[in-house]
Amino acid sequence: MKLLTQSQREQLLANGKNRDRDHPPVVRFFNPCGSGTWMFSELSEDGDTLFGLADLGFGTPELGYSSLFEMASVRLRFGLGIERDLHFAPSHALTVYAEAARAAGRIVESGPELEAAAKRRHAAADA
């Protein structure tokens, strides 16, 4: 499976050119054999450097950069590789997911941590 569709690549590149904004994640990757979840919102002009939220299973999800080439090169058990979540539908900006992930100790896509982070973000935006 290709990690990015053409439309996802285009959206990530467009977001990468507008880094002043807090974009929602465009894509979610996961390790089908164990720990590892990533949400990416931006791709640099080099076509390789992704920006997003990474959870490697150590209880401390972090915002940072990853290499698309390296992610596509990973070989896991049973001949599998890192996969794209085909059903991922973001509902918040990346920083909301990051705040919720820090509170939960892992990336979450629903639940009280995400709801609380979203409420705080909307309250701050309204202030």
Coordinates of C-alpha atoms in Angstrom, one line a residue:
M1 CA 0.0 0.0 0.0
K2 CA 1.2 3.5 -0.8
L3 CA 1.5 5.5 2.4
L4 CA 0.0 8.7 0.7
T5 CA -2.6 9.2 -2.0
Q6 CA -1.9 12.0 -4.4
S7 CA -4.6 14.2 -2.8
Q8 CA -3.1 13.6 0.7
R9 CA 0.4 14.5 -0.6
E10 CA -1.0 17.7 -2.1
Q11 CA -2.8 18.7 1.1
L12 CA 0.3 17.9 3.2
L13 CA 2.4 20.0 0.9
A14 CA -0.1 22.9 1.0
N15 CA -0.2 22.8 4.8
G16 CA 3.7 22.7 4.8
K17 CA 3.7 26.0 2.9
N18 CA 1.4 27.6 5.5
R19 CA 3.0 26.6 8.8
D20 CA 1.5 29.6 10.7
R21 CA -1.8 27.6 10.9
D22 CA -2.7 24.8 13.2
H23 CA -3.8 22.2 10.6
P24 CA -5.8 19.1 11.3
P25 CA -3.9 15.9 10.6
V26 CA -4.2 14.7 7.0
V27 CA -3.1 11.1 7.5
R28 CA -2.7 8.6 10.2
F29 CA -0.1 5.8 10.0
F30 CA 0.2 2.7 12.3
N31 CA 2.4 -0.3 12.9
P32 CA 0.2 -3.3 12.3
C33 CA 2.5 -5.6 14.3
G34 CA 2.9 -3.5 17.5
S35 CA 3.4 -0.1 18.9
G36 CA 3.6 3.0 16.7
T37 CA 1.0 5.5 15.6
W38 CA 1.6 8.8 13.7
M39 CA -0.7 11.6 12.7
F40 CA 0.8 14.0 10.1
S41 CA -0.4 17.5 9.1
E42 CA 2.4 18.8 6.9
L43 CA 5.0 17.8 4.3
S44 CA 8.0 19.9 3.5
E45 CA 8.9 20.9 0.0
D46 CA 11.6 18.2 0.0
G47 CA 8.8 15.7 -0.3
D48 CA 10.2 13.6 2.5
T49 CA 10.0 15.6 5.8
L50 CA 6.6 15.1 7.6
F51 CA 5.5 17.1 10.6
G52 CA 3.1 15.6 13.1
L53 CA 2.4 13.7 16.3
A54 CA 4.2 10.4 17.0
D55 CA 3.4 7.8 19.6
L56 CA 6.0 5.0 19.7
G57 CA 4.5 3.3 22.7
F58 CA 6.6 4.8 25.5
G59 CA 3.8 6.9 27.1
T60 CA 5.1 10.2 25.8
P61 CA 3.6 11.1 22.4
E62 CA 5.5 14.0 20.8
L63 CA 5.2 16.6 18.0
G64 CA 8.1 16.4 15.6
Y65 CA 9.5 15.4 12.2
S66 CA 9.7 12.1 10.5
S67 CA 11.0 10.9 7.1
L68 CA 8.3 9.6 4.7
F69 CA 11.1 7.6 2.9
E70 CA 12.1 5.9 6.2
M71 CA 8.5 5.1 7.2
A72 CA 7.9 3.5 3.7
S73 CA 11.2 1.5 4.1
V74 CA 10.3 -0.1 7.4
R75 CA 9.9 -3.9 7.1
L76 CA 8.1 -5.7 9.9
R77 CA 7.3 -9.3 10.7
F78 CA 5.3 -11.3 8.1
G79 CA 6.6 -8.9 5.3
L80 CA 4.3 -6.1 6.5
G81 CA 5.2 -2.4 6.6
I82 CA 3.8 0.8 8.2
E83 CA 0.2 1.2 7.0
R84 CA -2.1 4.1 6.4
D85 CA -5.4 4.2 8.3
L86 CA -8.0 4.1 5.4
H87 CA -10.8 5.2 7.8
F88 CA -9.1 8.1 9.5
A89 CA -11.3 11.2 9.6
P90 CA -9.8 14.0 11.8
S91 CA -12.2 16.2 13.7
H92 CA -9.7 18.6 15.4
A93 CA -6.4 20.5 14.8
L94 CA -3.1 18.6 15.4
T95 CA -2.4 20.5 18.6
V96 CA -5.7 19.3 20.1
Y97 CA -4.7 15.7 19.4
A98 CA -1.2 16.4 20.9
E99 CA -2.7 17.8 24.1
A100 CA -5.1 14.9 24.4
A101 CA -2.2 12.4 23.7
R102 CA -0.1 13.9 26.5
A103 CA -3.0 13.6 28.9
A104 CA -3.8 10.1 27.9
G105 CA -0.2 8.9 27.4
R106 CA -1.1 7.7 23.9
I107 CA -2.7 9.1 20.8
V108 CA -6.5 9.1 21.2
E109 CA -9.2 9.8 18.6
S110 CA -12.1 10.0 21.0
G111 CA -12.8 10.0 24.7
P112 CA -12.6 12.5 27.6
E113 CA -9.0 13.6 27.0
L114 CA -9.8 14.7 23.4
E115 CA -13.1 16.3 24.4
A116 CA -11.3 18.3 27.2
A117 CA -8.5 19.4 24.9
A118 CA -10.9 20.5 22.2
K119 CA -12.9 22.5 24.8
R120 CA -9.8 24.2 26.0
R121 CA -8.7 25.1 22.5
H122 CA -12.1 26.5 21.6
A123 CA -12.2 28.5 24.8
A124 CA -8.8 30.0 24.1
A125 CA -9.8 30.8 20.6
D126 CA -12.9 32.6 21.8
A127 CA -11.0 34.6 24.4

